[in-house]
Short mmCIF file of C-alpha atoms and ligand atoms in Angstrom, two decimals:
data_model
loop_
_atom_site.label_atom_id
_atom_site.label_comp_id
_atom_site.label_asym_id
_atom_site.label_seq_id
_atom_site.Cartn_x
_atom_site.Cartn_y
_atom_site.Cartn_z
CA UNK A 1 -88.36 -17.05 -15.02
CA UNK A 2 -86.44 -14.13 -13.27
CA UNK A 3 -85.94 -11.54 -14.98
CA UNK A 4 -82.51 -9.42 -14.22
CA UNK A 5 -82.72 -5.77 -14.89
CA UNK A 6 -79.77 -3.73 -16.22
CA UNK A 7 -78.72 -2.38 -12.88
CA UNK A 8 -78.21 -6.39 -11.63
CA UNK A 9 -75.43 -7.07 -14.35
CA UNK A 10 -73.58 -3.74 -14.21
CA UNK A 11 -73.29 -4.55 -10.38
CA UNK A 12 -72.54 -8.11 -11.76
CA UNK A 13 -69.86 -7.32 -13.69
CA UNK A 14 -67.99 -4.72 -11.19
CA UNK A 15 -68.34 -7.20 -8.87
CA UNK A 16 -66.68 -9.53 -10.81
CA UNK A 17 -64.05 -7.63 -12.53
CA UNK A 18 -62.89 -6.43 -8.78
CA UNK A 19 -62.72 -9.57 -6.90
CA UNK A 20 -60.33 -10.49 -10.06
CA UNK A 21 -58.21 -7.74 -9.30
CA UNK A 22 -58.42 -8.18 -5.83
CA UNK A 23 -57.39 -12.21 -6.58
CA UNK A 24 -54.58 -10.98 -8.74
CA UNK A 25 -52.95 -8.51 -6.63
CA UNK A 26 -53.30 -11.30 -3.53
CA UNK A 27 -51.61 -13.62 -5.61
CA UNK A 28 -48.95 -11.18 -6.52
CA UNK A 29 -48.00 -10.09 -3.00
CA UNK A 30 -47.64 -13.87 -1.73
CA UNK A 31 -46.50 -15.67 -4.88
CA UNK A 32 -43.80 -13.34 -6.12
CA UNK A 33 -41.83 -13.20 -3.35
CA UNK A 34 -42.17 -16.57 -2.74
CA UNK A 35 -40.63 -17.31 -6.27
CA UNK A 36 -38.16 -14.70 -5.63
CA UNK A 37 -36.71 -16.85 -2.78
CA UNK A 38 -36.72 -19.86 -4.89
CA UNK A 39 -34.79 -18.50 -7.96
CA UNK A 40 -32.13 -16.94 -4.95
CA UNK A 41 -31.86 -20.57 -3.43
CA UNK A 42 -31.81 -21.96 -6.48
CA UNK A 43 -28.73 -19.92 -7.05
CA UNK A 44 -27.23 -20.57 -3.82
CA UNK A 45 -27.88 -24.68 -4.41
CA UNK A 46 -26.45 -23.85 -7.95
CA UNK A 47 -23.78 -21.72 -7.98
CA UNK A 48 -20.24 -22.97 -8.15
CA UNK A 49 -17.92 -21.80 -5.30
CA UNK A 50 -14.34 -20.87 -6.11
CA UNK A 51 -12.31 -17.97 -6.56
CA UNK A 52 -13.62 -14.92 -8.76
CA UNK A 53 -11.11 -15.27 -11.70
CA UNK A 54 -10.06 -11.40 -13.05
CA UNK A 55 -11.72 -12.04 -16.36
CA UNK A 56 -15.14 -12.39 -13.95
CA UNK A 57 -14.54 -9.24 -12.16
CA UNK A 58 -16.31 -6.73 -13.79
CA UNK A 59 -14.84 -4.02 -16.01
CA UNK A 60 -15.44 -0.56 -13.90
CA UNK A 61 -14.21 2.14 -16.17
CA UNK A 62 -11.63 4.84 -14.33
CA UNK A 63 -13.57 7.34 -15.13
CA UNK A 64 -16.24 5.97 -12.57
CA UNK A 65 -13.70 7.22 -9.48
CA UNK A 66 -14.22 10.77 -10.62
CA UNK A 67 -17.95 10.40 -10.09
CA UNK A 68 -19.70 11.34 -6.69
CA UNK A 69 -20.90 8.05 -4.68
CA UNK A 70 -24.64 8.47 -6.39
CA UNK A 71 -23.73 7.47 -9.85
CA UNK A 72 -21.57 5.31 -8.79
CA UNK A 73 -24.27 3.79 -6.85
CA UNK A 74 -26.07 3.30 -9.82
CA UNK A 75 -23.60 1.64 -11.70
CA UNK A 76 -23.52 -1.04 -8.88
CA UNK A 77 -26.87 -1.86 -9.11
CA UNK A 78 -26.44 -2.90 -12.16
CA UNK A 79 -23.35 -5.47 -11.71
CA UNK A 80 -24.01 -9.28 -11.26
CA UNK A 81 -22.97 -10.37 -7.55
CA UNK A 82 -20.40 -13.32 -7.94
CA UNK A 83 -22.11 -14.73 -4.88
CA UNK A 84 -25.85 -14.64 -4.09
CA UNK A 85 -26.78 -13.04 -0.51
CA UNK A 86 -28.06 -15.99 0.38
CA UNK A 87 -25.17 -17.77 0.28
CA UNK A 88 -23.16 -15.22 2.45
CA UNK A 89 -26.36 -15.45 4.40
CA UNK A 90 -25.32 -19.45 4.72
CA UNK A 91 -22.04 -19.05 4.99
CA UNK A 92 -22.13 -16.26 7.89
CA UNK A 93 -25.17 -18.03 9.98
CA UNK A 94 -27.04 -14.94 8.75
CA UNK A 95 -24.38 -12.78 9.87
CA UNK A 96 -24.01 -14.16 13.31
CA UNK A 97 -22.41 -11.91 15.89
CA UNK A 98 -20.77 -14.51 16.54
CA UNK A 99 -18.71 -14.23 13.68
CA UNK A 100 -17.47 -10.96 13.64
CA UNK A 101 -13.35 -11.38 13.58
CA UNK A 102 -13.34 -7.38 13.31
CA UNK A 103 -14.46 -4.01 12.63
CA UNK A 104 -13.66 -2.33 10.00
CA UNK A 105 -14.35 1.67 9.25
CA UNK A 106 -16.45 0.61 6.61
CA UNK A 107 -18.33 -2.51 7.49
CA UNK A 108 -18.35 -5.31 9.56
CA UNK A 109 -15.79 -8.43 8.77
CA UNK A 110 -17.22 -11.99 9.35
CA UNK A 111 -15.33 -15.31 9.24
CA UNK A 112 -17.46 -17.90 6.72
CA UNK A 113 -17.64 -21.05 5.90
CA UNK A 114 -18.91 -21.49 2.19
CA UNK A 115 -20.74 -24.77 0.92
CA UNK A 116 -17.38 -26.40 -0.26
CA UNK A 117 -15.46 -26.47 2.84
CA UNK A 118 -13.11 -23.07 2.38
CA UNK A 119 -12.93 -20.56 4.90
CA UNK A 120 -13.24 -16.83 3.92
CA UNK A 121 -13.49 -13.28 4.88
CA UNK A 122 -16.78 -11.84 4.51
CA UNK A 123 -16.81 -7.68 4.60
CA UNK A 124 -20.47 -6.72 4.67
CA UNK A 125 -20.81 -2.53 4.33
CA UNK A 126 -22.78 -0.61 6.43
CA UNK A 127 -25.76 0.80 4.69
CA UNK A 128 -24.01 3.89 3.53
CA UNK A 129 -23.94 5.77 -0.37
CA UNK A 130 -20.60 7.20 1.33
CA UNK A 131 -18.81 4.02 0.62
CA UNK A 132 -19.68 3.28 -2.59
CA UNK A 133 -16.58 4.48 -4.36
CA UNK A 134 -14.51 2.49 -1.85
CA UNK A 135 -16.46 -0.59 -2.55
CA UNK A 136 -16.00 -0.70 -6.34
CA UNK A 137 -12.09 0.71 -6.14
CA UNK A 138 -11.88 -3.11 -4.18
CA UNK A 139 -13.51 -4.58 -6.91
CA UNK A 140 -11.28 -2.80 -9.31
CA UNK A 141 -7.87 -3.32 -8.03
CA UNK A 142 -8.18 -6.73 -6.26
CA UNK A 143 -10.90 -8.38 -8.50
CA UNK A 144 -8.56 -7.73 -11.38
CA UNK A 145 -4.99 -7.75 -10.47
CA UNK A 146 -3.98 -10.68 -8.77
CA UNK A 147 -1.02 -10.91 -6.79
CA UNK A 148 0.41 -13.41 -4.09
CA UNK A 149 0.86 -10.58 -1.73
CA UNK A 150 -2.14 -8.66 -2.37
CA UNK A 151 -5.37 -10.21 -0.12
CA UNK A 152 -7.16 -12.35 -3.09
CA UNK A 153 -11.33 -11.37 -3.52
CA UNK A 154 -12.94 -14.28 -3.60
CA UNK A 155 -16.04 -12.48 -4.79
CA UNK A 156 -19.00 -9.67 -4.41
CA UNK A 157 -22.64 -9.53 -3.71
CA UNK A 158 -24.45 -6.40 -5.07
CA UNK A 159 -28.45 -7.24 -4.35
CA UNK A 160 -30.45 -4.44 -3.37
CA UNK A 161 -28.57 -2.52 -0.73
CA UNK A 162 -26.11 -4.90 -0.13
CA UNK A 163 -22.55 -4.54 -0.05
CA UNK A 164 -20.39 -7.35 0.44
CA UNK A 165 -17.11 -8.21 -0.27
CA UNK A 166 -15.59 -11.58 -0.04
CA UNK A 167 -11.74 -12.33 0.57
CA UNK A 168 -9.72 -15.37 1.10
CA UNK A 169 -9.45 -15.93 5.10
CA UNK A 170 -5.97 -14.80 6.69
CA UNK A 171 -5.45 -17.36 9.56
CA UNK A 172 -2.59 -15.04 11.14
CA UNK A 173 -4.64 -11.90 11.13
CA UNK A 174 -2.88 -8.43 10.90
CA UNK A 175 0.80 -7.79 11.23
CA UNK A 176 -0.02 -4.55 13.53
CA UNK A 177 -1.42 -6.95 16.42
CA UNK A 178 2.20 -8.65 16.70
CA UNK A 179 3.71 -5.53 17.90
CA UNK A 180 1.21 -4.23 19.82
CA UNK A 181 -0.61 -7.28 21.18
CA UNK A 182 -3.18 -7.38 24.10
CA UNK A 183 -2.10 -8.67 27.60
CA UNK A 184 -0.57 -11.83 28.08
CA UNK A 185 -0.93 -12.19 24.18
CA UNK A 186 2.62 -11.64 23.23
CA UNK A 187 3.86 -13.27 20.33
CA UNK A 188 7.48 -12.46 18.90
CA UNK A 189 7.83 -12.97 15.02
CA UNK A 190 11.07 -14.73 14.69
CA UNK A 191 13.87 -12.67 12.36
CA UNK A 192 13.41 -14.69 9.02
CA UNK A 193 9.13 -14.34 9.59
CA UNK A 194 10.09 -10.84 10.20
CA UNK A 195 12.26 -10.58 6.55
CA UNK A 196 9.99 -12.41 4.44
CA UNK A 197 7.29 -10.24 5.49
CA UNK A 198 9.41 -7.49 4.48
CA UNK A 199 10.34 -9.37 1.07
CA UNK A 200 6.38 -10.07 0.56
CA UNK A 201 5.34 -6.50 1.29
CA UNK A 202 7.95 -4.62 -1.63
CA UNK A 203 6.89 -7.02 -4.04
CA UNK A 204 3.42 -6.56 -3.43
CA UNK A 205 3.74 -2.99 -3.65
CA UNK A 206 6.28 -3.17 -5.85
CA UNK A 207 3.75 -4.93 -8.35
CA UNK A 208 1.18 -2.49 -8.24
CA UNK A 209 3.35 0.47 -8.81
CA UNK A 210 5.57 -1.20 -11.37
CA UNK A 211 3.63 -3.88 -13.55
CA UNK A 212 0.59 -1.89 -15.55
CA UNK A 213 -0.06 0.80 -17.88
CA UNK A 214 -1.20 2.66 -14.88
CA UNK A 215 0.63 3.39 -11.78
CA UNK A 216 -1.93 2.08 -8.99
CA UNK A 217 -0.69 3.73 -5.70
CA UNK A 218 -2.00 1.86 -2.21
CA UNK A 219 -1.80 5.46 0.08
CA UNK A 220 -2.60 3.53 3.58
CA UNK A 221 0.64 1.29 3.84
CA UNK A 222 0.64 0.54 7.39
CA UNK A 223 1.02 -2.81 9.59
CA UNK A 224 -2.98 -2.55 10.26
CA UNK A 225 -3.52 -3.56 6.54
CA UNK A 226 -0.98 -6.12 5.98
CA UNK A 227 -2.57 -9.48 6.39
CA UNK A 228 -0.75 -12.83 7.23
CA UNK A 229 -1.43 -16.30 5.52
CA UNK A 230 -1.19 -19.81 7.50
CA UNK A 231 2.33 -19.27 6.53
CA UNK A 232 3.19 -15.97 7.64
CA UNK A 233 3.04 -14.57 3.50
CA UNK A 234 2.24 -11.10 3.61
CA UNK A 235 -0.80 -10.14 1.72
CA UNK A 236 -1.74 -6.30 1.43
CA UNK A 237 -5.49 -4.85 2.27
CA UNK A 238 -7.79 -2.71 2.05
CA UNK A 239 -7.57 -0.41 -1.15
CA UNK A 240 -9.73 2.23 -0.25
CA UNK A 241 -7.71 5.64 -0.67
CA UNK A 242 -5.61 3.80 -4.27
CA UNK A 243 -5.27 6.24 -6.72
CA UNK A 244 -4.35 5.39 -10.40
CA UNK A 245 -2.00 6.95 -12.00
CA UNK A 246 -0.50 7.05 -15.67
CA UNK A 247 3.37 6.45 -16.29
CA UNK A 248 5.75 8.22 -13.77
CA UNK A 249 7.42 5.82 -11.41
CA UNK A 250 8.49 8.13 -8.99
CA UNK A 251 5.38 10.87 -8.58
CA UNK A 252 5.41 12.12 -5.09
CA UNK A 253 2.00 10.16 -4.41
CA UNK A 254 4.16 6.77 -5.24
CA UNK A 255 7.00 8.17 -3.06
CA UNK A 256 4.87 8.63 0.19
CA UNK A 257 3.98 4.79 0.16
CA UNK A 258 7.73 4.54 -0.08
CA UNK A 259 7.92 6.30 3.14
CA UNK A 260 4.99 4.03 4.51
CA UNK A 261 6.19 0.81 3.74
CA UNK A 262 9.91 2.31 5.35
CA UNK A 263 7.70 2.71 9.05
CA UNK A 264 6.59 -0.97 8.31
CA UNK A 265 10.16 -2.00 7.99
CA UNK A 266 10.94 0.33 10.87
CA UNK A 267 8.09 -1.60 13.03
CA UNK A 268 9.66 -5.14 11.90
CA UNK A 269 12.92 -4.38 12.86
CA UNK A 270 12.24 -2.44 16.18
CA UNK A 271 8.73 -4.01 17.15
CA UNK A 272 7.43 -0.90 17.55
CA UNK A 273 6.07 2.04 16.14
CA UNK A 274 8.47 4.35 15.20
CA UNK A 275 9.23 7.40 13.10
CA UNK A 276 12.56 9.22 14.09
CA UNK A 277 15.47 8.09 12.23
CA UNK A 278 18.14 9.33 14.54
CA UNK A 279 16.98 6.73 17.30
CA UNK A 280 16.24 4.14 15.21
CA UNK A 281 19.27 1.72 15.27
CA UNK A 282 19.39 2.09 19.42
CA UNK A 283 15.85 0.43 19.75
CA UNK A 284 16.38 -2.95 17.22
CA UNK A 285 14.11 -4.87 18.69
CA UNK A 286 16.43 -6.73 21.55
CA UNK A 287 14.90 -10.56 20.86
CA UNK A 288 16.42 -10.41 16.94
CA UNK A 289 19.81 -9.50 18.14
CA UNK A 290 23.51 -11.76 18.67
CA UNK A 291 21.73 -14.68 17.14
CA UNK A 292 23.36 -14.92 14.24
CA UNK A 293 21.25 -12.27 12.16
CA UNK A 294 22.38 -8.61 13.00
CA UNK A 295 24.24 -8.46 9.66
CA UNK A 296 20.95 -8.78 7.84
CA UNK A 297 19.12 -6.94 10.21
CA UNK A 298 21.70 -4.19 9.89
CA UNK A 299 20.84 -4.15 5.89
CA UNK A 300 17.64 -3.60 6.42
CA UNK A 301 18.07 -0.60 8.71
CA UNK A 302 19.65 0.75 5.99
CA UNK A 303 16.86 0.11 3.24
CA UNK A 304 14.24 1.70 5.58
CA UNK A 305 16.05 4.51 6.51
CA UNK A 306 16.60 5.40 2.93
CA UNK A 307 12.75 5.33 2.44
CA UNK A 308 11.62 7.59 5.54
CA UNK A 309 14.24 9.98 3.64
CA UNK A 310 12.60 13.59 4.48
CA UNK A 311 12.60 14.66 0.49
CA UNK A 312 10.72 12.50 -1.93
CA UNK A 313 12.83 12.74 -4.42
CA UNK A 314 15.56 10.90 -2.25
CA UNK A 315 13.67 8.18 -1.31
CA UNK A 316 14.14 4.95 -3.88
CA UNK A 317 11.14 3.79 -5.89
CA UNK A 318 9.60 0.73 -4.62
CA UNK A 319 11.30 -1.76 -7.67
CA UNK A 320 14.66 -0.77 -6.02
CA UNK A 321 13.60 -1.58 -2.75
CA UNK A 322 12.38 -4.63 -3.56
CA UNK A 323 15.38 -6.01 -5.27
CA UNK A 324 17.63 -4.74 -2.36
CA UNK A 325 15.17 -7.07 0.04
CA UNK A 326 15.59 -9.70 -2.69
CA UNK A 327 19.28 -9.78 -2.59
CA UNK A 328 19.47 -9.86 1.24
CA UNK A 329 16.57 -12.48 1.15
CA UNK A 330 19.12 -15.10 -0.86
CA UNK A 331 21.75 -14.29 0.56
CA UNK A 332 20.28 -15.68 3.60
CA UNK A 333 19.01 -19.12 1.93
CA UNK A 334 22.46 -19.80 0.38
CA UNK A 335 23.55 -19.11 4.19
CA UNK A 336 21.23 -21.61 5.32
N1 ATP B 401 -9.10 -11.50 4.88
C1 ATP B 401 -9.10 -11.46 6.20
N2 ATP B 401 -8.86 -12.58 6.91
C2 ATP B 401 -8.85 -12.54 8.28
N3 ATP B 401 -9.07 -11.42 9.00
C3 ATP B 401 -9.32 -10.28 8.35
C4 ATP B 401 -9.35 -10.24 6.91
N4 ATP B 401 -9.61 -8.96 6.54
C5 ATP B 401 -9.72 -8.25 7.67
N5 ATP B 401 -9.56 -9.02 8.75
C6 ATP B 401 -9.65 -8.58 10.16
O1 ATP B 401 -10.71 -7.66 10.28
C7 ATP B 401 -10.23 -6.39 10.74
C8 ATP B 401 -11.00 -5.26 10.06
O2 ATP B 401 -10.62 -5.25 8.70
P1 ATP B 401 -10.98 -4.07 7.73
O3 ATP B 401 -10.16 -4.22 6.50
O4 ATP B 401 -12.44 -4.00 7.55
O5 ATP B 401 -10.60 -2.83 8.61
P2 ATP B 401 -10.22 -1.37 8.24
O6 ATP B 401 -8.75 -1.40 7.97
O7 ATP B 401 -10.69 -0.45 9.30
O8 ATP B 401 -10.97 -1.15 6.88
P3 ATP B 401 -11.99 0.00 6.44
O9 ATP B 401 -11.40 1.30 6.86
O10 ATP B 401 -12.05 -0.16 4.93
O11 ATP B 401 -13.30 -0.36 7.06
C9 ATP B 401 -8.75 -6.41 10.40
O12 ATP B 401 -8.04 -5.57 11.24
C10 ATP B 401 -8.37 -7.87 10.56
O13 ATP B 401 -8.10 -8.15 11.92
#
C-alpha cells in the first residue's frame, strides 16, 4: 500500500483549493458578461416601445441644478434608462456614421429607426461630466411637461457612461436652415407656414412661462432650436441654459426670451437675420408681399417690434404675445 506523508496532502489540498479558484474566477470573467448581454437583449426583445409618458420621467429634484456636474453625475447613475443601449444600439446601426443628421455642441444627433416602425431622434453625449446638468435639465423639462410645441422625449438611456437622449424625429429639420439655406437649396416658407410658426412658437413659450408653479424660462430662443414637424408645427429644443423660476411673470430673465422670440418673428417676416428696428419694415421679406397678406404681415411687425423693445420692462410678457398672434391667426381662417 502507498503510504502518503503529510507534506503530499498539504500540497494536495493547495493544489486543489487553487485550481477551484482559478475555475471560479475563469468562469466569472466569461460567464458574467455573457449573462450580462442576455438580460440587456432580453430587455431590448422585451421592452415596449412608445413614448416616455411624464409620470415615467423621473422626478429630479430642483435642487439638483444647484449642484456641480459630479453629484449630479451620481444621481444619474442611479436612474432607470427608459430605453436599453442596446436598443439605441439597434435602432442607430450601432451608431452608424451614417446616421448622423447633425452635430450638436453637446453630442452627436442620429436618425433611428426603433423595433416598431417610428422614426426618432437619437442625441448620444459625448463622454463629458461637463454635460451632465444639461442632460438631466432635458429630462426635467421635456420628460415632464408636455407640450405640442415643445420637441416630445421619447426617452433616455443612462448605462454606464452613456448619455442618450431620445426625441420624436422632426422631418422638416430646423427653422434657421430656411433662411439661410446652402446653395441651390432655397426653399421659401409660404406666409401662412410662416404665421403658424409664429402662432406655435408663443404658445410654446408661452406655456412654459405661464402654466406651472414655477416660471421655466428657455434663454436660447433662436431659429437654430425651433424644430419643424411633417406639418410645418413648430416644436421648441434644446433646454440646456432653462432656468426655473418661482412666480413673477415678467422677471427680466422671462423678458429677454421675449426679445428672442421678437428676432424669430423678425427672421419670419424678413427672412433674415435681423436686429435693428429702424430698418426693419424696409426689408419684409419681398416673396410675402402684394399677395393678399401685407395686412397681417404688417400686424406682426408690430408684435415683434414691441418685443425687441430696448427696456424690459416695455416689452409684453409672452401670454400677451401669444393672444395677439392668436387673434391675427383667426382672423385669417374666418378670411379664408
Ligand atoms: N428631433 C429632431 N429631429 C430631427 N432633427 C433634429 C432633431 N433634433 C436635432 N436635430 C438636428 O440636429 C442638429 C443638432 O441638434 P442639437 O440640438 O444637438 O444641436 P445644438 O443646438 O448645438 O445643441 P447642443 O448645444 O445642446 O449640443 C439640429 O440643428 C437639427 O438639424
Amino acid at each position: 500500500m502507498l503510504n502518503f506523508g503529510e507534506s503530499f496532502w498539504l500540497a494536495f489540498a493547495i493544489g486543489y483549493v487553487s485550481s477551484a479558484i482559478g475555475v471560479t474566477v475563469a468562469l466569472m470573467c466569461f460567464w458574467v458578461p455573457w449573462a450580462q448581454l442576455k438580460k440587456s437583449k432580453r430587455n431590448f426583445t422585451s421592452s415596449k416601445i412608445h413614448a416616455m409618458d411624464a409620470n415615467e420621467a423621473p422626478k429630479l429634484p430642483l435642487s439638483l441644478l444647484k449642484k456641480g456636474n459630479q453629484q449630479v453625475s451620481r444621481v444619474l447613475d442611479k436612474l432607470t434608462s427608459s430605453m436599453s443601449f442596446m436598443e439605441l444600439c439597434n435602432a442607430t446601426d450601432y451608431f452608424n456614421v451614417a446616421n448622423v443628421i447633425g452635430t450638436g455642441k453637446t453630442g452627436l444627433l442620429y436618425k433611428a429607426k426603433l423595433s416598431n416602425g417610428s422614426h426618432v431622434a437619437v442625441k448620444r453625449l459625448y463622454e463629458s461630466k461637463l454635460f451632465e446638468t444639461k442632460f438631466a435639465l432635458e429630462i426635467m423639462i421635456i420628460g415632464r411637461f408636455k407640450h405640442r410645441n415643445l420637441i416630445g422625449l421619447r426617452g433616455f438611456c443612462v448605462e454606464r457612461k452613456q448619455r442618450i437622449l431620445v426625441y420624436e424625429f422632426m422631418p422638416n429639420g430646423k427653422l434657421y436652415d430656411f433662411f439661410h439655406p446652402l446653395q441651390n437649396e432655397a426653399f421659401q416658407l409660404e406666409w401662412r407656414i410662416r404665421l403658424k410658426v409664429a402662432l406655435g412658437l408663443a404658445r410654446g413659450l408661452s406655456g412654459l412661462h405661464h402654466s406651472c408653479n414655477w416660471q421655466i424660462i428657455h434663454l436660447g430662443i433662436s431659429s437654430e432650436h425651433v424644430l419643424l414637424d411633417q406639418n410645418f408645427e413648430p416644436k421648441l429644443s434644446n433646454f440646456t441654459s432653462a432656468k426655473f423660476l418661482k412666480g413673477n411673470c415678467n422677471s427680466i430673465l422671462a423678458k429677454k426670451d421675449v426679445y428672442d422670440f421678437g428676432v424669430v418673428l423678425m427672421e419670419l417676416i424678413t427672412g433674415k437675420k435681423c436686429t435693428q428696428t429702424n430698418r426693419f419694415s424696409n426689408i419684409i421679406d419681398q416673396s410675402l408681399l402684394e399677395k393678399g397678406f401685407d395686412e397681417e404681415i404688417s400686424y406682426l411687425v408690430k408684435v415683434a417690434i414691441d418685443c425687441i423693445q430696448i427696456s424690459p420692462q416695455q416689452r409684453p410678457s409672452m401670454l400677451d404675445v401669444y393672444k395677439n398672434i392668436r387673434r391675427l391667426w383667426e382672423g385669417c381662417e374666418t378670411d379664408d
